[in-house]
Amino acid sequence: MPKFTDTITIRVKAGHGGRGSVSFHREKFIPKGGPDGGDGGRGGNVYVQADSALYNLSHLFKDRTYKAGNGGPGSGNNKHGGAGADLVVRVPPGTQVLEEETGRMIADLTADASRCMVVEGGIGGRGNAFFKSPTNQTPRFSQPGTPGQEKRIVLSLKLIADIGLVGLPNAGKSTILSRITKARPKIADYPFTTLVPNLGVVRLGDGSAYRIADIPGIIEGAHRGLGLGLSFLRHIERVRAVLFVLDATLDDLDYNMELLRSELDSYGGGLTSKPYYIIVNKTDLIDKSALAEKIKKLHDARILTMSALTGENMERLPAILESLMETGRAEKKPHQTR
Ligand SMILES: Nc1nc2c(ncn2[C@@H]2O[C@H](COP(=O)(O)OP(=O)(O)OP(=O)(O)O)[C@@H](O)[C@H]2O)c(=O)[nH]1
Ligand SMILES: [Mg+2]
């Protein structure tokens, strides 16, 4: 089973409706009772529901078919068949549900516990009691239930996070995430330590909480598939703000910044027009004057120099996150139309 799955196709099948019953009332001393065959029950529906306890779609990897229960048959004495059990496929918030055949989006389940019905159960057949009429007092037939719908659906996850960490491999993104949240991503001194996105929650003093996504490092040419490519950028498409992370020990911070921006641009999705801040990390490894020179070349006022290792300047991060969130919120307000 893969550790992190963000796209998967599954088959969903609703239950069929139960058959209606053909039955006649029988009782001692009542030799010719009327028809009393009950209706079949409805088939179960299949739903897809967001569950914040989940973080990706890998739990759906083993079973690719999800089937709801069939409706029970009707029976004598006008007893209706039981309804088939509904089935709920759980997915992390941020999962889009698409119909495979048409590509149509059925739902975008962003909120926890939001759900959509993907296939509807069949209708139960009528029992013979239903067909009794002045011209036919003893109908000897009933209806079968209708079949449940069936289709293939594509589940496509785009994580829900407020802030995305973007940087070259080894810049210290995962280290930063581990310092400010309870997330414990793998950290190591080689590139591409992070192979799948990590999520952490930052709790600020005022009681608010933000979700931060740490994604694999980006290298020059990522848009052409180099390194781990750009496909995981889908997980920061929905963030309100981007935190760029640069390694202070590298030459040409300005070039690296440009590189990151141009890769984000080739991905599209408006990632470079989101509010941002630049963290120049690992300042413990470089002397102050060299650092000042490098920073000057960035020509940007939105820079925090810090060390995730020693914690230097890290106390300024919460306020930066908060202001980023505020700008993100303001910019997200719908524009008024004239
Ligand atoms: N000296 C120093 N080392 C740091 C600092 N921050 C991170 N490191 C080290 O840099 C290396 C890379 O850190 P990671 O957090 O794994 O970097 P990353 O950006 O997540 O890397 P990828 O997942 O490969 O993209 C690790 O050995 C960290 O211990 C820092 O401020 N100072
Ligand atoms: Mg990492």
Coordinates of C-alpha atoms and ligand atoms in Angstrom, one line a residue:
M1 CA 0.0 0.0 0.0
P2 CA 1.5 3.4 -0.9
K3 CA 2.1 5.8 1.9
F4 CA 0.4 8.7 0.3
T5 CA -2.2 8.5 -2.5
D6 CA -3.9 11.7 -3.8
T7 CA -5.7 10.3 -6.8
I8 CA -7.6 7.0 -7.1
T9 CA -10.4 5.6 -9.2
I10 CA -13.0 3.4 -7.5
R11 CA -16.1 1.6 -8.6
V12 CA -19.3 2.4 -6.6
K13 CA -22.4 0.3 -6.8
A14 CA -25.7 1.1 -5.1
G15 CA -27.9 -1.7 -3.9
H16 CA -30.8 -3.0 -6.0
G17 CA -34.4 -2.6 -4.9
G18 CA -36.0 -5.7 -3.3
R19 CA -38.6 -7.7 -5.2
G20 CA -42.2 -7.2 -4.4
S21 CA -44.0 -10.3 -3.0
V22 CA -46.8 -12.3 -4.4
S23 CA -48.9 -13.6 -1.5
F24 CA -52.5 -14.1 -0.5
H25 CA -53.9 -13.7 2.9
R26 CA -54.5 -17.1 4.6
E27 CA -56.3 -17.6 7.8
K28 CA -58.4 -20.3 9.4
F29 CA -62.0 -19.9 8.3
I30 CA -61.2 -17.2 5.7
P31 CA -60.6 -19.4 2.7
K32 CA -60.1 -16.8 0.0
G33 CA -58.1 -13.9 1.5
G34 CA -57.0 -11.1 -0.8
P35 CA -53.5 -10.3 -2.1
D36 CA -51.2 -9.2 0.7
G37 CA -47.7 -9.3 -0.9
G38 CA -45.7 -6.3 0.4
D39 CA -43.2 -4.1 -1.5
G40 CA -39.5 -4.7 -1.7
G41 CA -37.2 -2.3 0.2
R42 CA -35.1 0.4 -1.5
G43 CA -31.5 -0.4 -2.3
G44 CA -28.7 1.4 -0.3
N45 CA -27.0 4.5 -1.6
V46 CA -23.3 5.1 -1.8
Y47 CA -22.0 8.4 -0.3
V48 CA -18.6 10.0 -0.2
Q49 CA -17.9 11.9 3.0
A50 CA -15.1 14.1 4.2
D51 CA -13.5 13.0 7.5
S52 CA -10.8 15.2 9.0
A53 CA -9.2 12.1 10.7
L54 CA -8.0 11.1 7.3
Y55 CA -5.1 12.7 5.5
N56 CA -4.9 10.9 2.1
L57 CA -6.6 8.3 0.0
S58 CA -4.3 5.3 0.5
H59 CA -6.8 3.4 2.7
L60 CA -8.9 3.0 -0.5
F61 CA -6.1 1.3 -2.3
K62 CA -6.9 -2.3 -1.5
D63 CA -10.6 -2.4 -2.2
R64 CA -11.6 -0.8 -5.5
T65 CA -15.3 -1.6 -5.4
Y66 CA -17.7 -0.2 -2.9
K67 CA -21.1 -1.7 -2.8
A68 CA -24.2 -0.7 -0.8
G69 CA -26.7 -3.3 0.5
N70 CA -29.6 -4.6 -1.5
G71 CA -33.2 -3.9 -0.5
G72 CA -34.9 -6.9 1.1
P73 CA -37.8 -8.6 -0.7
G74 CA -41.4 -7.9 0.4
S75 CA -43.3 -10.7 2.0
G76 CA -46.9 -11.8 2.9
N77 CA -49.1 -10.0 5.3
N78 CA -48.2 -6.7 3.6
K79 CA -44.7 -6.7 5.0
H80 CA -42.3 -4.4 3.2
G81 CA -38.7 -5.4 2.6
G82 CA -36.0 -3.7 4.6
A83 CA -34.0 -0.9 3.0
G84 CA -30.5 -1.9 1.9
A85 CA -27.7 -0.4 4.0
D86 CA -26.1 2.8 2.7
L87 CA -22.4 2.8 2.3
V88 CA -20.1 5.7 3.2
V89 CA -16.7 6.0 1.6
R90 CA -14.6 8.3 3.8
V91 CA -12.0 10.7 2.3
P92 CA -9.9 13.5 3.7
P93 CA -11.3 17.0 3.4
G94 CA -10.2 18.6 0.1
T95 CA -11.2 15.6 -2.0
Q96 CA -12.9 16.3 -5.2
V97 CA -15.3 13.6 -6.5
L98 CA -15.5 13.3 -10.3
E99 CA -17.4 11.0 -12.6
E100 CA -14.8 9.0 -14.6
E101 CA -16.8 8.7 -17.7
T102 CA -17.7 12.4 -18.2
G103 CA -15.1 14.1 -16.0
R104 CA -17.9 16.0 -14.4
M105 CA -17.2 17.1 -10.9
I106 CA -19.9 15.7 -8.5
A107 CA -18.6 17.5 -5.4
D108 CA -15.7 19.2 -3.8
L109 CA -15.7 18.1 -0.2
T110 CA -13.8 20.8 1.5
A111 CA -15.6 20.9 4.9
D112 CA -15.2 18.2 7.4
A113 CA -18.3 15.9 7.4
S114 CA -19.6 17.3 4.1
R115 CA -20.9 14.5 1.9
C116 CA -22.4 13.7 -1.5
M117 CA -24.4 10.8 -2.9
V118 CA -22.6 9.3 -5.8
V119 CA -24.9 6.5 -6.7
E120 CA -28.5 5.9 -5.7
G121 CA -30.1 2.7 -4.7
G122 CA -32.8 1.0 -6.8
I123 CA -36.5 1.3 -6.0
G124 CA -38.2 -1.6 -4.3
G125 CA -40.7 -3.5 -6.5
R126 CA -44.4 -3.3 -5.7
G127 CA -46.0 -6.4 -4.1
N128 CA -49.1 -7.9 -5.5
A129 CA -51.3 -6.2 -2.9
F130 CA -50.6 -2.9 -4.7
F131 CA -52.1 -4.2 -8.0
K132 CA -55.4 -5.3 -6.6
S133 CA -58.2 -3.5 -8.5
P134 CA -61.9 -3.9 -9.2
T135 CA -61.1 -5.7 -12.4
N136 CA -58.3 -7.8 -10.9
Q137 CA -59.0 -8.9 -7.3
T138 CA -56.3 -11.6 -7.3
P139 CA -53.2 -10.2 -9.1
R140 CA -50.6 -13.0 -9.2
F141 CA -47.7 -10.8 -10.1
S142 CA -45.4 -8.3 -8.5
Q143 CA -42.5 -6.1 -9.6
P144 CA -38.9 -6.8 -9.3
G145 CA -36.8 -4.0 -7.8
T146 CA -34.9 -1.7 -10.1
P147 CA -31.1 -2.1 -10.2
G148 CA -28.9 0.3 -8.2
Q149 CA -26.8 2.8 -10.1
E150 CA -23.2 1.9 -10.8
K151 CA -20.3 4.0 -11.9
R152 CA -16.6 4.6 -11.6
I153 CA -15.5 7.7 -9.8
V154 CA -12.2 9.5 -9.5
L155 CA -11.3 10.8 -6.1
S156 CA -8.7 13.6 -6.4
L157 CA -7.3 15.2 -3.3
K158 CA -6.1 18.7 -3.0
L159 CA -5.1 19.2 0.6
I160 CA -6.7 22.0 2.6
A161 CA -4.0 24.1 4.2
D162 CA -3.7 27.8 5.0
I163 CA 0.0 28.3 4.3
G164 CA 2.3 26.4 2.0
L165 CA 6.1 26.0 2.5
V166 CA 7.9 26.2 -0.8
G167 CA 11.7 25.9 -1.3
L168 CA 14.6 24.1 -2.8
P169 CA 15.4 20.7 -1.4
N170 CA 17.3 20.8 1.9
A171 CA 16.3 24.4 2.7
G172 CA 14.9 23.4 6.0
K173 CA 11.1 23.4 5.2
S174 CA 10.4 20.2 7.2
T175 CA 12.6 21.4 10.1
I176 CA 10.5 24.6 10.2
L177 CA 7.3 22.7 10.2
S178 CA 8.5 20.5 13.0
R179 CA 9.5 23.6 15.1
I180 CA 6.2 25.4 14.8
T181 CA 3.8 22.4 14.8
K182 CA 3.4 19.0 16.3
A183 CA 4.1 17.4 12.9
R184 CA 7.1 15.2 12.8
P185 CA 8.2 15.0 9.2
K186 CA 11.4 13.3 8.2
I187 CA 14.4 15.6 8.3
A188 CA 17.8 14.9 6.8
D189 CA 20.8 16.6 5.2
Y190 CA 20.1 15.3 1.7
P191 CA 17.8 16.6 -0.9
F192 CA 14.3 15.1 -1.4
T193 CA 13.9 13.9 2.1
T194 CA 10.3 14.9 1.9
L195 CA 8.6 12.7 -0.7
V196 CA 5.0 13.4 0.2
P197 CA 3.3 16.4 1.7
N198 CA 3.2 16.9 5.4
L199 CA 0.6 18.9 7.3
G200 CA 0.9 20.6 10.6
V201 CA -1.3 22.8 12.7
V202 CA 0.1 26.0 14.2
R203 CA -1.7 27.3 17.2
L204 CA -1.3 31.0 17.8
G205 CA -1.6 32.9 21.1
D206 CA -5.0 34.3 20.2
G207 CA -6.5 30.8 20.0
S208 CA -6.5 30.7 16.2
A209 CA -5.1 27.7 14.4
Y210 CA -3.6 27.4 10.9
R211 CA -2.7 24.5 8.8
I212 CA 0.7 24.5 7.2
A213 CA 1.7 22.2 4.3
D214 CA 5.3 21.2 3.7
I215 CA 5.8 19.8 0.3
P216 CA 8.8 18.2 -1.5
G217 CA 11.6 20.5 -2.6
I218 CA 11.5 22.1 -6.0
I219 CA 14.4 22.2 -8.4
E220 CA 15.1 24.0 -11.6
G221 CA 13.2 22.2 -14.4
A222 CA 10.6 20.7 -12.0
H223 CA 7.9 21.8 -14.5
R224 CA 9.6 19.4 -17.0
G225 CA 9.4 16.6 -14.4
L226 CA 12.9 17.0 -12.9
G227 CA 13.3 16.1 -9.3
L228 CA 9.9 15.2 -8.0
G229 CA 8.2 17.4 -10.6
L230 CA 5.4 19.8 -9.7
S231 CA 2.4 17.5 -9.3
F232 CA 2.4 17.9 -5.6
L233 CA 1.9 21.6 -6.0
R234 CA -1.8 20.7 -6.2
H235 CA -1.6 20.4 -2.4
I236 CA -0.8 24.1 -2.0
E237 CA -3.2 25.3 -4.7
R238 CA -5.7 26.2 -2.1
V239 CA -3.4 27.9 0.5
R240 CA -4.0 31.5 1.3
A241 CA -0.3 32.4 1.5
V242 CA 3.1 31.0 0.6
L243 CA 6.1 30.9 2.8
F244 CA 9.2 30.6 0.7
V245 CA 12.2 29.0 2.4
L246 CA 15.8 29.8 1.2
D247 CA 19.0 28.3 2.5
A248 CA 21.2 31.3 3.6
T249 CA 24.4 29.4 2.8
L250 CA 23.6 29.2 -0.9
D251 CA 25.0 31.9 -3.3
D252 CA 22.5 33.8 -5.3
L253 CA 19.5 33.8 -3.2
D254 CA 17.9 36.1 -5.7
Y255 CA 18.4 33.6 -8.4
N256 CA 16.9 30.9 -6.3
M257 CA 13.9 33.0 -5.5
E258 CA 13.4 33.7 -9.2
L259 CA 13.7 30.0 -9.9
L260 CA 11.0 29.1 -7.4
R261 CA 8.7 31.8 -8.7
S262 CA 9.1 30.7 -12.3
E263 CA 8.5 27.1 -11.4
L264 CA 5.3 28.1 -9.6
D265 CA 4.3 30.2 -12.5
S266 CA 4.7 27.3 -15.0
Y267 CA 2.4 25.3 -12.7
G268 CA -0.2 28.0 -12.8
G269 CA -3.0 28.2 -10.4
G270 CA -2.2 31.7 -9.3
L271 CA 0.4 30.5 -6.8
T272 CA 2.7 33.5 -7.3
S273 CA -0.1 36.0 -6.8
K274 CA -0.8 34.8 -3.3
P275 CA 0.5 36.8 -0.3
Y276 CA 4.0 35.5 0.6
Y277 CA 6.9 35.9 2.9
I278 CA 10.5 34.8 2.5
I279 CA 12.3 32.9 5.2
V280 CA 16.1 32.9 4.8
N281 CA 17.0 30.0 7.0
K282 CA 20.2 28.6 8.4
T283 CA 21.6 32.0 9.5
D284 CA 23.7 30.2 12.1
L285 CA 26.0 29.0 9.3
I286 CA 26.8 32.4 7.9
D287 CA 28.3 35.6 9.2
K288 CA 26.2 38.7 9.6
S289 CA 27.8 40.9 6.9
A290 CA 27.7 38.2 4.3
L291 CA 24.1 37.6 5.1
A292 CA 23.3 41.3 4.8
E293 CA 24.9 41.4 1.3
K294 CA 22.8 38.5 0.1
I295 CA 19.6 39.9 1.6
K296 CA 20.1 43.2 -0.1
K297 CA 20.2 41.5 -3.5
L298 CA 16.7 40.1 -2.9
H299 CA 15.1 43.6 -3.0
D300 CA 12.2 42.5 -0.9
A301 CA 10.9 43.9 2.3
R302 CA 9.2 40.6 3.3
I303 CA 12.1 38.7 4.6
L304 CA 12.7 36.9 7.9
T305 CA 16.3 35.7 8.5
M306 CA 16.3 32.9 11.1
S307 CA 17.7 29.6 12.1
A308 CA 15.4 26.7 12.6
L309 CA 18.3 24.9 14.3
T310 CA 19.2 27.5 17.0
G311 CA 15.8 29.2 17.0
E312 CA 17.3 32.6 16.3
N313 CA 14.6 35.0 15.2
M314 CA 12.0 32.3 15.2
E315 CA 9.9 34.2 17.8
R316 CA 9.0 36.6 15.0
L317 CA 7.3 33.9 12.9
P318 CA 3.9 33.7 14.6
A319 CA 3.3 37.4 13.9
I320 CA 4.3 37.0 10.3
L321 CA 2.0 34.0 9.9
E322 CA -0.8 36.0 11.4
S323 CA -0.4 38.9 9.1
L324 CA -0.1 36.6 6.1
M325 CA -3.4 35.0 7.1
E326 CA -5.0 38.4 7.4
T327 CA -3.8 39.6 4.0
G328 CA -4.9 36.2 2.5
R329 CA -8.3 36.6 4.0
A330 CA -8.7 40.2 2.8
E331 CA -7.7 39.2 -0.7
K332 CA -10.0 36.3 -0.8
K333 CA -13.1 38.5 -0.3
P334 CA -15.2 38.5 -3.5
H335 CA -14.9 41.7 -5.5
Q336 CA -18.0 43.7 -5.6
T337 CA -19.6 43.8 -9.0
R338 CA -21.0 47.0 -10.4
Ligands
LIG1 N1 22.6 24.6 10.5 C1 21.3 24.5 10.2 N2 20.8 23.4 9.7 C2 19.5 23.4 9.4 C3 18.6 24.5 9.7 N3 17.4 24.1 9.3 C4 17.4 22.9 8.8 N4 18.7 22.4 8.9 C5 19.2 21.1 8.4 O1 19.1 21.1 7.0 C6 18.9 19.8 6.5 C7 17.6 19.8 5.7 O2 16.5 20.1 6.4 P1 15.0 19.6 6.0 O3 14.1 20.2 7.0 O4 15.0 18.1 5.8 O5 14.9 20.3 4.6 P2 13.7 20.3 3.6 O6 13.7 21.7 3.0 O7 12.5 19.8 4.2 O8 14.3 19.3 2.5 P3 13.5 18.4 1.4 O9 12.5 17.7 2.2 O10 14.6 17.5 0.9 O11 13.0 19.3 0.4 C8 18.7 18.9 7.8 O12 20.0 18.3 8.0 C9 18.4 19.9 8.9 O13 18.9 19.5 10.1 C10 19.2 25.7 10.3 O14 18.5 26.7 10.5 N5 20.5 25.6 10.5
MG2 MG 11.5 18.2 3.8

